[in-house]
Short mmCIF file of C-alpha atoms in Angstrom, two decimals:
data_model
loop_
_atom_site.label_atom_id
_atom_site.label_comp_id
_atom_site.label_asym_id
_atom_site.label_seq_id
_atom_site.Cartn_x
_atom_site.Cartn_y
_atom_site.Cartn_z
CA MET A 244 -64.65 57.08 22.84
CA ILE A 245 -67.88 58.20 24.39
CA SER A 246 -69.42 56.11 27.15
CA ALA A 247 -73.05 54.98 26.95
CA ARG A 248 -73.86 57.23 29.94
CA ALA A 249 -72.61 60.25 27.96
CA LEU A 250 -74.95 59.45 25.06
CA SER A 251 -78.54 60.54 24.72
CA ILE A 252 -80.46 57.27 24.51
CA VAL A 253 -84.23 57.49 24.20
CA TRP A 254 -85.84 55.82 27.25
CA ALA A 255 -82.41 54.98 28.74
CA ASP A 256 -83.69 55.46 32.29
CA THR A 257 -86.77 53.28 31.79
CA PRO A 258 -86.01 49.76 33.12
CA HIS A 259 -88.65 48.25 30.85
CA TYR A 260 -86.51 49.32 27.86
CA TRP A 261 -82.89 49.52 29.07
CA LYS A 262 -80.70 48.13 31.86
CA TRP A 263 -77.42 49.63 33.04
CA ILE A 264 -74.93 46.86 33.74
CA SER A 265 -71.22 46.34 34.28
CA LEU A 266 -69.20 44.10 32.00
CA PRO A 267 -65.67 43.04 32.89
CA ASP A 268 -64.44 43.47 29.30
CA SER A 269 -65.82 47.00 28.83
CA ARG A 270 -63.56 50.01 29.09
CA PHE A 271 -66.41 51.88 30.81
CA GLU A 272 -67.89 51.27 34.25
CA GLU A 273 -71.40 50.83 32.87
CA VAL A 274 -72.91 49.85 29.55
CA ALA A 275 -76.50 50.14 28.36
CA GLU A 276 -78.24 46.84 27.69
CA LEU A 277 -81.23 47.02 25.41
CA VAL A 278 -84.21 45.13 26.83
CA SER A 279 -87.01 46.10 24.45
CA VAL A 280 -87.93 49.17 22.42
CA CYS A 281 -90.17 49.98 19.50
CA TRP A 282 -87.51 52.24 17.99
CA LEU A 283 -83.85 52.82 18.66
CA GLU A 284 -82.57 56.37 18.85
CA ILE A 285 -79.12 57.17 20.18
CA ARG A 286 -77.36 60.52 19.87
CA GLY A 287 -73.91 61.53 20.92
CA LYS A 288 -71.81 64.63 20.75
CA ILE A 289 -68.24 65.60 21.34
CA GLY A 290 -66.92 69.10 21.95
CA ARG A 291 -65.18 70.71 19.00
CA ARG A 292 -62.31 71.71 21.26
CA MET A 293 -61.41 68.03 21.58
CA LEU A 294 -60.91 67.74 17.82
CA SER A 295 -57.75 68.57 15.90
CA PRO A 296 -57.98 70.80 12.82
CA SER A 297 -57.75 69.19 9.37
CA THR A 298 -58.28 65.69 10.75
CA LEU A 299 -60.64 63.04 9.43
CA TYR A 300 -62.75 61.54 12.22
CA LYS A 301 -64.92 58.44 11.88
CA ALA A 302 -67.81 57.61 14.19
CA TYR A 303 -68.43 53.98 15.14
CA LEU A 304 -71.13 52.27 17.15
CA VAL A 305 -69.48 49.66 19.39
CA PHE A 306 -71.76 46.98 20.79
CA LYS A 307 -72.19 43.33 21.77
CA SER A 308 -75.01 41.02 20.86
CA THR A 309 -76.32 38.67 23.52
CA ALA A 310 -77.55 35.12 23.05
CA GLY A 311 -81.23 35.21 22.25
CA ALA A 312 -81.17 38.79 20.99
CA TYR A 313 -83.73 39.38 18.27
CA GLY A 314 -85.27 42.13 16.22
CA PHE A 315 -82.24 43.44 14.38
CA ASP A 316 -82.05 40.68 11.80
CA HIS A 317 -82.23 42.04 8.28
CA GLN A 318 -83.69 45.37 9.41
CA PRO A 319 -82.03 48.39 7.77
CA VAL A 320 -81.06 51.20 10.14
CA GLU A 321 -80.30 54.75 9.04
CA VAL A 322 -77.25 56.29 10.72
CA SER A 323 -75.84 59.77 10.28
CA VAL A 324 -72.88 61.83 11.42
CA GLY A 325 -72.67 65.58 11.26
CA MET A 326 -72.07 68.82 13.05
CA LEU A 327 -74.74 69.98 15.50
CA GLY A 328 -76.60 72.76 13.74
CA GLY A 329 -74.78 71.93 10.51
CA GLU A 330 -76.53 71.48 7.23
CA GLU A 331 -74.88 68.34 5.88
CA HIS A 332 -74.80 64.96 7.55
CA THR A 333 -73.38 61.78 6.12
CA ARG A 334 -76.24 59.30 6.03
CA HIS A 335 -76.27 55.67 5.10
CA THR A 336 -77.93 52.39 5.91
CA VAL A 337 -76.40 49.72 8.14
CA PHE A 338 -77.51 46.42 9.62
CA LEU A 339 -76.96 45.66 13.32
CA ASP A 340 -77.68 41.95 13.19
CA ALA A 341 -74.83 39.81 14.43
CA GLU A 342 -75.41 37.27 11.66
CA ARG A 343 -73.51 39.55 9.24
CA GLY A 344 -76.27 39.70 6.72
CA GLN A 345 -76.92 36.03 6.17
CA ASN A 346 -79.88 35.90 3.83
CA ALA A 347 -79.61 39.68 3.54
CA ALA A 348 -80.70 39.48 -0.06
CA SER A 349 -84.21 38.86 1.32
CA HIS A 350 -84.77 42.57 1.87
CA ILE A 351 -88.21 43.67 2.96
CA GLY A 352 -89.91 46.91 2.33
CA PRO A 353 -89.04 49.79 0.08
CA GLY A 354 -86.05 51.13 2.03
CA PRO A 355 -84.57 52.14 5.38
CA ARG A 356 -86.86 52.57 8.35
CA ARG A 357 -86.47 52.81 12.07
CA ILE A 358 -85.62 49.56 13.74
CA GLY A 359 -88.13 47.68 15.84
CA LEU A 360 -87.86 44.56 17.90
CA ILE A 361 -90.47 42.73 15.87
CA ASN A 362 -88.96 40.90 12.96
CA ARG A 363 -91.25 42.34 10.31
CA ARG A 364 -90.40 39.56 7.88
CA HIS A 365 -91.93 36.94 10.17
CA PHE A 366 -94.60 39.19 11.70
CA LEU A 367 -96.00 40.43 8.41
CA GLY A 368 -95.33 37.16 6.62
CA TYR A 369 -93.83 38.51 3.42
CA GLN A 370 -90.52 39.23 1.78
CA SER A 371 -89.58 41.48 -1.06
CA SER A 372 -88.49 39.64 -4.14
CA GLN A 373 -86.17 42.50 -5.06
CA PRO A 374 -82.59 41.52 -4.26
CA ARG A 375 -80.29 44.24 -3.04
CA GLU A 376 -76.56 44.47 -3.40
CA ILE A 377 -74.69 43.45 -0.24
CA ASN A 378 -72.11 45.98 0.89
CA GLU A 379 -69.87 44.51 3.60
CA ALA A 380 -69.34 48.00 5.08
CA GLN A 381 -73.03 47.96 6.04
CA TYR A 382 -72.42 45.16 8.55
CA ALA A 383 -70.65 45.15 11.89
CA THR A 384 -67.22 43.60 12.17
CA GLU A 385 -65.79 41.90 15.22
CA ARG A 386 -62.91 43.70 16.91
CA ASP A 387 -59.96 42.01 18.60
CA ASP A 388 -61.65 42.50 22.00
CA GLY A 389 -64.78 40.58 20.91
CA TRP A 390 -67.03 43.62 20.62
CA LEU A 391 -68.71 44.50 17.32
CA GLU A 392 -68.31 47.84 15.59
CA ILE A 393 -69.94 49.50 12.64
CA GLU A 394 -68.91 52.72 10.97
CA MET A 395 -71.67 55.31 11.06
CA GLY A 396 -69.93 58.00 9.05
CA TYR A 397 -67.05 60.42 8.98
CA ARG A 398 -66.31 64.13 9.01
CA TRP A 399 -63.34 66.41 8.70
CA SER A 400 -62.87 68.46 11.84
CA LEU A 401 -63.50 72.20 11.72
CA GLU A 402 -62.11 72.96 8.25
CA GLY A 403 -64.50 70.36 6.87
CA TRP A 404 -67.34 72.51 8.18
CA PRO A 405 -66.55 76.01 6.89
CA HIS A 406 -69.38 77.57 8.91
CA CYS A 407 -67.88 76.40 12.24
CA SER A 408 -65.51 78.11 14.61
CA ARG A 409 -63.42 76.39 17.25
CA ASP A 410 -65.67 77.61 20.11
#
């Protein structure tokens, strides 16, 4: 697991956008609480030396939704996992809304875009009439500890990236 402080979060040190708080049920001393942003960009990395050869690793975003949170509902988010400097990344679309895709068939727009805190469906006043297939893997699931998690992608360590060395 990588703590929020070890991640690269755009505007993480700007109190207008993020707050650093302690939560008694977190395994880390501090967590990042999103206040308001116009786009969400989070990057993380782990040293290759910490990975075992020939092992499948999956990357998850672990988060909580607070009462009154808004902006994530029905908004597709592109996530990717890959090797720094590598050519191939696994990319797919997920939804971070805690409602688990209720009314998700009311998809707006032509495809994935960066997430914003304005619910474009209400702000722009339209919905696409094109239904999309609901894939449960695109939605967060609740863990036993009450936090939500969503799989962002997976990679084989080292041997899965033939151009990589263990350095």
